[in-house]
Amino acid sequence: MSATALALFARNGFEETTMDDIAEGVGVSRRTVFRYFTSKNDIVWGDFATVRARLRAHLAESPADEPLGDAIRRAVVASNRYEAEELPELRARMALITSVPALQGHSMVRYEEWRGDLAEFVALRLGGRADDLVAQVVAQTTMATAMTAFVDWVRNPEADLEQRLDEALRVLMAGIGRLGA
Amino acid sequence: MSATALALFARNGFEETTMDDIAEGVGVSRRTVFRYFTSKNDIVWGDFATVRARLRAHLAESPADEPLGDAIRRAVVASNRYEAEELPELRARMALITSVPALQGHSMVRYEEWRGDLAEFVALRLGGRADDLVAQVVAQTTMATAMTAFVDWVRNPEADLEQRLDEALRVLMAGIGRLGA
DNA sequence: GCAATATTTACACCCAGTGCCAGAACAAGT
DNA sequence: ACTTGTTCTGGCACTGGGTGTAAATATTGC
């Protein structure tokens, strides 16, 4: 069902594809499509719960003496490890998410729990609360950096996703204040 | 007109307030409201063009030998300097933007040019292009950090906005990788 | 006062999303 | 096989944001 919708989005564009088009393409009523996806935006995200669970698992595995930046970077990169055959669909999804304004905005909402997990981890490590300014800055900027790496990966067909994520996160962790100095 | 809408949002909630309510409150037709604001979301943002122009001006004023992080931090903080009498309205706007999901997402779209300006500045300083991974990471994470500071400011009525922005940006610029080490 | 122009309005659309209810399909237990 | 309960699906009417269009109503300049 999501495959059919993805194909329609790719062929005709996201905004141009109506829920009726999708319903007709799948061979089901419009109402039923809304039973499986809470919104048109949500169709583009796949089983995001899995990625989130993987992030949590990798964070939990981090040894206590590992520096915070390394722990987060490794966990984010590792949780975005995909089989080669999964990449084309992921690329299609991310191409939409990073280019369609409505989806770009929706990612803020979709990644909320993901950021929450990260903030919890930071709070655990630094001994504060998840809603402290510092923990929130870490969570927000890590997500922003990951999104940036995805944008870059989508634009460069030959690029390696994990390598891009790692590279971008290293820049963030090292501090962007001294760049070029 | 935006003042009336803001008051309705504050009283009845953003989603609960329809465009008809706003039109009626202003004493104008619904269609006319859409002539002044391209969308319901856009009503909440004020004259954002001014903030953007101020950011550009402050970046342009930065001496060439100033470290990148300092230049960006000072420009962002300075461009968010408000008169005391402007703060209540700003707080109301930001309270909506940071709490209503639809607006939270919309900020991604609204701040696009703002991020572009920042990426241009980074490219100028580092000698690359604005769409390079590093420049994009700087722009995206700076925006994410500023948004985080705003969230914090909205939640803490006594907090000083400029001080919070400065504090959050210092964390970002110094690098979040070594926090707690 | 009149003509050119800009603003406002009414009206008819499209599309996403929701609530509700009736019926189809399916899974048992007897 | 028959009933009973449940889950899935479809239809329908409705709300609300947003757009196109063309008529009506100011506003401006002369």
Coordinates of C-alpha atoms (C1' of nucleotides) in Angstrom, one line a residue:
Chain A
M1 CA 0.0 0.0 0.0
S2 CA 2.8 2.5 0.9
A3 CA 4.7 1.2 -2.1
T4 CA 1.8 2.1 -4.5
A5 CA 1.6 5.6 -2.9
L6 CA 5.4 6.1 -3.1
A7 CA 5.2 5.2 -6.8
L8 CA 2.5 7.7 -7.4
F9 CA 4.3 10.4 -5.5
A10 CA 7.4 9.7 -7.6
R11 CA 5.5 9.8 -10.8
N12 CA 3.1 12.7 -10.3
G13 CA 4.5 14.6 -7.4
F14 CA 3.4 14.6 -3.7
E15 CA 1.0 17.6 -3.8
E16 CA -0.5 16.5 -7.1
T17 CA -1.4 13.1 -5.8
T18 CA -4.7 13.1 -4.0
M19 CA -5.8 10.5 -1.4
D20 CA -8.4 9.5 -4.0
D21 CA -5.6 8.7 -6.4
I22 CA -3.9 6.5 -3.8
A23 CA -7.1 4.8 -2.9
E24 CA -7.9 4.0 -6.5
G25 CA -4.3 2.9 -7.1
V26 CA -4.5 0.5 -4.2
G27 CA -8.0 -0.6 -5.1
V28 CA -9.5 0.4 -1.8
S29 CA -11.7 3.2 -0.5
R30 CA -10.3 6.5 0.5
R31 CA -11.6 5.9 4.0
T32 CA -9.6 2.7 4.3
V33 CA -6.4 4.5 3.4
F34 CA -7.0 6.7 6.4
R35 CA -7.3 3.6 8.6
Y36 CA -3.8 2.6 7.8
F37 CA -2.2 6.1 7.7
T38 CA -3.2 8.9 10.0
S39 CA -2.3 11.5 7.3
K40 CA -1.0 11.8 3.8
N41 CA 2.3 13.0 5.2
D42 CA 2.6 9.8 7.3
I43 CA 2.6 7.6 4.3
V44 CA 6.1 8.8 3.4
W45 CA 7.6 7.7 6.7
G46 CA 8.1 4.0 6.8
D47 CA 8.4 1.9 9.9
F48 CA 10.1 4.7 11.7
A49 CA 9.5 3.0 15.1
T50 CA 12.2 0.5 14.2
V51 CA 14.8 3.2 13.6
R52 CA 13.9 4.8 16.9
A53 CA 14.2 1.4 18.7
R54 CA 17.5 0.8 17.2
L55 CA 18.8 4.2 18.3
R56 CA 17.7 3.5 21.9
A57 CA 19.4 0.1 21.8
H58 CA 22.7 1.5 20.5
L59 CA 22.6 4.3 23.1
A60 CA 22.0 1.8 25.9
E61 CA 24.9 -0.3 24.7
S62 CA 27.3 2.6 25.0
P63 CA 30.0 2.1 27.7
A64 CA 29.8 4.6 30.5
D65 CA 33.3 6.0 29.8
E66 CA 32.6 6.7 26.2
P67 CA 32.6 10.4 25.4
L68 CA 29.1 11.8 24.8
G69 CA 29.8 12.9 21.3
D70 CA 31.2 9.5 20.3
A71 CA 28.3 7.7 21.9
I72 CA 25.7 9.7 20.0
R73 CA 27.5 9.7 16.7
R74 CA 28.0 6.0 16.7
A75 CA 24.5 5.3 17.8
V76 CA 23.0 7.5 15.1
V77 CA 25.2 6.1 12.4
A78 CA 24.6 2.5 13.5
S79 CA 20.8 2.9 13.7
N80 CA 20.8 4.1 10.1
R81 CA 22.5 1.0 8.7
Y82 CA 20.5 -0.4 5.9
E83 CA 20.8 -3.4 3.5
A84 CA 21.8 -2.4 0.0
E85 CA 18.4 -3.5 -1.3
E86 CA 16.6 -1.2 1.1
L87 CA 18.5 1.9 -0.1
P88 CA 16.5 2.7 -3.2
E89 CA 13.2 3.0 -1.3
L90 CA 14.9 4.9 1.5
R91 CA 16.3 7.3 -1.0
A92 CA 12.9 7.8 -2.5
R93 CA 11.3 8.5 0.9
M94 CA 14.1 10.8 2.0
A95 CA 14.0 12.6 -1.4
L96 CA 10.4 13.5 -0.7
I97 CA 10.9 14.3 3.0
T98 CA 13.8 16.7 2.3
S99 CA 12.2 18.4 -0.7
V100 CA 8.5 18.7 -0.2
P101 CA 7.9 21.6 2.2
A102 CA 4.9 20.0 4.0
L103 CA 7.0 16.9 4.7
Q104 CA 10.0 18.9 5.7
G105 CA 7.9 20.5 8.3
H106 CA 6.2 17.3 9.3
S107 CA 9.6 15.8 10.2
M108 CA 9.7 18.1 13.2
V109 CA 6.7 16.3 14.5
R110 CA 7.7 12.8 13.5
Y111 CA 11.1 13.0 15.0
E112 CA 9.9 14.3 18.3
E113 CA 10.2 11.0 20.2
W114 CA 13.5 10.3 18.6
R115 CA 14.8 13.6 20.0
G116 CA 13.2 12.8 23.3
D117 CA 15.2 9.5 23.5
L118 CA 18.4 11.4 22.7
A119 CA 17.6 14.1 25.3
E120 CA 17.0 11.4 27.9
F121 CA 20.3 9.8 27.2
V122 CA 22.1 13.2 27.5
A123 CA 20.4 13.9 30.8
L124 CA 21.4 10.5 32.0
R125 CA 25.0 11.1 31.1
L126 CA 25.2 14.7 32.3
G127 CA 23.1 14.2 35.3
G128 CA 20.5 16.8 34.5
R129 CA 17.0 16.7 33.1
A130 CA 15.9 15.9 29.6
D131 CA 14.3 19.4 29.2
D132 CA 17.4 21.2 30.3
L133 CA 18.7 23.7 27.7
V134 CA 21.9 21.7 27.1
A135 CA 20.2 18.4 26.6
Q136 CA 17.7 20.0 24.3
V137 CA 20.4 21.7 22.3
V138 CA 22.2 18.3 21.8
A139 CA 19.0 16.5 20.8
Q140 CA 17.8 19.3 18.4
T141 CA 21.2 19.8 16.7
T142 CA 21.9 16.1 16.4
M143 CA 18.6 15.7 14.5
A144 CA 19.3 18.8 12.4
T145 CA 22.7 17.4 11.5
A146 CA 21.3 13.9 10.6
M147 CA 18.7 15.6 8.4
T148 CA 21.4 17.6 6.7
A149 CA 23.4 14.5 6.0
F150 CA 20.3 12.9 4.5
V151 CA 19.8 15.9 2.3
D152 CA 23.4 15.6 1.1
W153 CA 23.1 11.9 0.5
V154 CA 19.9 12.3 -1.5
R155 CA 21.5 14.9 -3.7
N156 CA 24.7 12.9 -4.3
P157 CA 23.7 9.5 -5.7
E158 CA 27.2 7.9 -5.2
A159 CA 27.6 9.1 -1.6
D160 CA 27.7 6.6 1.3
L161 CA 25.0 7.3 3.8
E162 CA 26.8 6.1 6.9
Q163 CA 29.9 8.0 5.9
R164 CA 28.0 11.2 5.4
L165 CA 26.2 10.9 8.7
D166 CA 29.5 10.2 10.4
E167 CA 31.2 13.1 8.8
A168 CA 28.4 15.6 9.6
L169 CA 28.2 14.4 13.2
R170 CA 31.9 14.7 13.7
V171 CA 31.7 18.4 12.6
L172 CA 28.9 19.0 15.1
M173 CA 30.6 17.1 18.0
A174 CA 33.9 18.8 17.5
G175 CA 32.2 22.2 17.6
I176 CA 31.5 24.5 14.6
G177 CA 32.9 27.5 16.3
R178 CA 36.5 27.0 15.3
L179 CA 35.9 25.9 11.7
G180 CA 38.4 27.5 9.3
A181 CA 40.6 28.9 12.1
Chain B
M1 CA -5.3 42.3 11.9
S2 CA -2.6 39.9 13.2
A3 CA -3.2 41.3 16.7
T4 CA -6.8 40.3 16.5
A5 CA -5.8 36.8 15.3
L6 CA -3.2 36.5 18.0
A7 CA -5.7 37.4 20.6
L8 CA -8.1 34.7 19.3
F9 CA -5.4 32.1 19.2
A10 CA -4.4 33.0 22.8
R11 CA -8.0 32.8 24.0
N12 CA -9.3 29.8 22.1
G13 CA -6.3 28.0 20.9
F14 CA -4.8 27.8 17.4
E15 CA -6.5 24.8 15.9
E16 CA -9.8 25.8 17.5
T17 CA -9.7 29.2 15.8
T18 CA -11.0 29.0 12.3
M19 CA -10.3 31.5 9.5
D20 CA -13.9 32.5 9.7
D21 CA -13.5 33.4 13.3
I22 CA -10.6 35.6 12.4
A23 CA -12.4 37.2 9.5
E24 CA -15.4 37.9 11.7
G25 CA -13.2 39.2 14.5
V26 CA -11.4 41.6 12.2
G27 CA -14.7 42.5 10.5
V28 CA -13.7 41.5 7.0
S29 CA -14.4 38.6 4.7
R30 CA -12.5 35.3 4.9
R31 CA -11.1 35.8 1.4
T32 CA -9.6 39.1 2.4
V33 CA -7.7 37.5 5.3
F34 CA -6.1 35.2 2.7
R35 CA -5.0 38.3 0.8
Y36 CA -2.9 39.5 3.7
F37 CA -1.7 36.1 4.9
T38 CA -0.8 33.3 2.6
S39 CA -1.8 30.7 5.2
K40 CA -3.2 30.4 8.7
N41 CA 0.3 29.4 9.9
D42 CA 1.8 32.6 8.5
I43 CA -0.3 34.8 10.7
V44 CA 1.7 33.8 13.7
W45 CA 5.0 35.0 12.2
G46 CA 5.3 38.7 12.3
D47 CA 7.6 40.8 10.2
F48 CA 10.2 38.1 10.0
A49 CA 11.8 39.8 7.1
T50 CA 13.2 42.4 9.5
V51 CA 14.9 39.8 11.7
R52 CA 16.4 38.3 8.6
A53 CA 17.7 41.6 7.4
R54 CA 19.2 42.3 10.8
L55 CA 21.0 39.0 10.8
R56 CA 22.5 39.7 7.4
A57 CA 23.6 43.1 8.5
H58 CA 25.2 41.9 11.6
L59 CA 27.0 39.1 9.8
A60 CA 28.3 41.5 7.2
E61 CA 29.6 43.8 9.9
S62 CA 31.7 41.0 11.4
P63 CA 35.5 41.6 11.1
A64 CA 37.3 39.1 8.9
D65 CA 39.5 37.9 11.7
E66 CA 36.6 37.1 14.1
P67 CA 36.2 33.4 14.7
L68 CA 33.3 31.9 12.8
G69 CA 31.5 30.8 15.9
D70 CA 31.8 34.2 17.6
A71 CA 30.6 35.9 14.4
I72 CA 27.5 33.7 14.1
R73 CA 26.7 33.8 17.8
R74 CA 26.9 37.5 18.1
A75 CA 25.0 38.1 14.9
V76 CA 22.1 35.8 16.0
V77 CA 21.9 37.3 19.5
A78 CA 22.1 40.9 18.2
S79 CA 19.5 40.3 15.6
N80 CA 17.1 39.1 18.3
R81 CA 17.4 42.2 20.4
Y82 CA 13.9 43.6 21.2
E83 CA 12.5 46.5 23.1
A84 CA 10.9 45.6 26.4
E85 CA 7.5 46.5 25.1
E86 CA 7.8 44.2 22.2
L87 CA 8.5 41.1 24.3
P88 CA 5.0 40.2 25.4
E89 CA 3.8 39.9 21.8
L90 CA 7.0 38.0 20.8
R91 CA 6.5 35.6 23.7
A92 CA 2.9 35.0 22.5
R93 CA 4.0 34.3 19.0
M94 CA 6.9 32.0 20.1
A95 CA 4.7 30.2 22.6
L96 CA 2.5 29.3 19.6
I97 CA 5.3 28.4 17.3
T98 CA 7.0 26.2 19.8
S99 CA 4.0 24.4 21.0
V100 CA 1.5 23.9 18.2
P101 CA 2.8 21.0 16.0
A102 CA 1.6 22.6 12.7
L103 CA 3.6 25.7 13.5
Q104 CA 6.6 23.9 14.8
G105 CA 6.8 22.2 11.4
H106 CA 6.1 25.3 9.5
S107 CA 9.1 27.0 11.1
M108 CA 11.3 24.7 9.0
V109 CA 9.8 26.4 5.9
R110 CA 9.7 29.9 7.3
Y111 CA 13.4 29.9 8.4
E112 CA 14.6 28.6 5.1
E113 CA 16.0 31.9 3.8
W114 CA 17.4 32.7 7.2
R115 CA 19.4 29.4 7.1
G116 CA 20.4 30.3 3.5
D117 CA 21.9 33.6 4.6
L118 CA 23.8 31.8 7.3
A119 CA 25.1 29.1 4.9
E120 CA 26.2 31.8 2.5
F121 CA 28.1 33.5 5.2
V122 CA 29.8 30.2 6.2
A123 CA 30.7 29.5 2.6
L124 CA 32.2 33.0 2.3
R125 CA 34.3 32.4 5.4
L126 CA 35.4 28.9 4.7
G127 CA 35.8 29.3 1.0
G128 CA 33.3 26.6 -0.1
R129 CA 29.8 26.6 -1.4
A130 CA 26.6 27.3 0.6
D131 CA 25.3 23.8 -0.1
D132 CA 28.4 22.1 1.1
L133 CA 27.8 19.6 3.9
V134 CA 29.7 21.7 6.5
A135 CA 27.9 25.0 5.7
Q136 CA 24.6 23.3 5.8
V137 CA 25.4 21.7 9.1
V138 CA 26.3 25.0 10.6
A139 CA 23.1 26.7 9.3
Q140 CA 20.8 23.9 10.3
T141 CA 22.3 23.4 13.8
T142 CA 22.4 27.2 14.5
M143 CA 18.7 27.4 13.7
A144 CA 17.9 24.4 15.8
T145 CA 19.8 25.9 18.7
A146 CA 18.1 29.2 18.4
M147 CA 14.7 27.5 18.4
T148 CA 15.7 25.5 21.4
A149 CA 16.7 28.8 23.2
F150 CA 13.3 30.2 22.3
V151 CA 11.5 27.2 23.7
D152 CA 13.4 27.6 26.9
W153 CA 12.7 31.3 27.1
V154 CA 9.0 30.7 26.5
R155 CA 8.9 28.2 29.3
N156 CA 10.8 30.4 31.8
P157 CA 9.0 33.7 32.2
E158 CA 11.9 35.4 34.0
A159 CA 14.6 34.3 31.6
D160 CA 16.5 36.8 29.5
L161 CA 16.1 35.9 25.8
E162 CA 19.5 37.2 24.7
Q163 CA 21.2 35.5 27.5
R164 CA 19.6 32.2 26.7
L165 CA 20.4 32.5 23.0
D166 CA 24.0 33.3 23.9
E167 CA 24.3 30.4 26.3
A168 CA 22.8 27.9 23.9
L169 CA 24.9 29.0 21.0
R170 CA 28.1 28.9 23.1
V171 CA 27.3 25.2 23.8
L172 CA 26.9 24.6 20.1
M173 CA 30.0 26.5 19.0
A174 CA 32.2 24.9 21.6
G175 CA 31.2 21.4 20.5
I176 CA 28.7 19.1 22.2
G177 CA 31.0 16.1 21.9
R178 CA 33.0 16.7 25.1
L179 CA 30.1 17.7 27.3
G180 CA 30.5 16.2 30.8
A181 CA 34.0 15.0 30.1
Chain C
dG1 C1' -18.2 64.3 -11.3
dC2 C1' -15.8 60.8 -13.9
dA3 C1' -12.7 57.4 -15.4
dA4 C1' -9.0 54.3 -14.2
dT5 C1' -7.4 51.3 -10.6
dA6 C1' -7.1 48.7 -6.5
dT7 C1' -9.5 46.4 -2.8
dT8 C1' -13.0 43.7 -1.1
dT9 C1' -16.5 40.3 -1.4
dA10 C1' -19.4 36.4 -2.8
dC11 C1' -19.4 32.1 -4.8
dA12 C1' -18.0 27.8 -6.3
dC13 C1' -14.6 24.9 -6.2
dC14 C1' -10.7 21.1 -4.5
dC15 C1' -8.7 18.4 -1.1
dA16 C1' -7.3 16.5 3.7
dG17 C1' -9.2 14.7 7.5
dT18 C1' -13.1 13.1 10.9
dG19 C1' -17.3 10.9 12.8
dC20 C1' -20.7 7.7 12.2
dC21 C1' -23.0 3.8 10.9
dA22 C1' -24.2 0.0 8.0
dG23 C1' -22.7 -4.0 6.0
dA24 C1' -19.0 -7.5 4.6
dA25 C1' -15.6 -10.7 6.1
dC26 C1' -13.7 -13.5 9.4
dA27 C1' -13.0 -16.1 13.6
dA28 C1' -14.4 -18.8 16.7
dG29 C1' -17.7 -21.9 19.8
dT30 C1' -21.6 -24.9 19.8
Chain D
dA1 C1' -24.1 -25.6 9.3
dC2 C1' -25.6 -21.8 12.5
dT3 C1' -25.0 -18.3 15.5
dT4 C1' -22.3 -14.8 17.8
dG5 C1' -18.8 -11.5 18.3
dT6 C1' -15.2 -9.0 16.2
dT7 C1' -12.6 -6.7 12.9
dC8 C1' -12.3 -4.6 8.4
dT9 C1' -14.3 -1.9 4.9
dG10 C1' -17.2 1.4 2.5
dG11 C1' -20.4 5.1 2.1
dC12 C1' -21.9 9.5 3.4
dA13 C1' -22.1 13.8 5.3
dC14 C1' -19.5 17.3 7.4
dT15 C1' -15.6 20.7 8.9
dG16 C1' -11.9 23.6 7.6
dG17 C1' -7.9 25.4 4.9
dG18 C1' -6.9 27.2 0.6
dT19 C1' -7.6 28.8 -4.6
dG20 C1' -9.7 30.9 -8.9
dT21 C1' -12.8 34.0 -10.7
dA22 C1' -15.6 37.7 -11.5
dA23 C1' -18.7 41.1 -9.8
dA24 C1' -19.1 44.9 -6.7
dT25 C1' -17.2 48.5 -4.0
dA26 C1' -13.9 51.8 -2.6
dT27 C1' -9.9 54.7 -3.8
dT28 C1' -7.2 57.6 -6.4
dG29 C1' -6.1 61.0 -10.0
dC30 C1' -7.8 64.3 -13.0

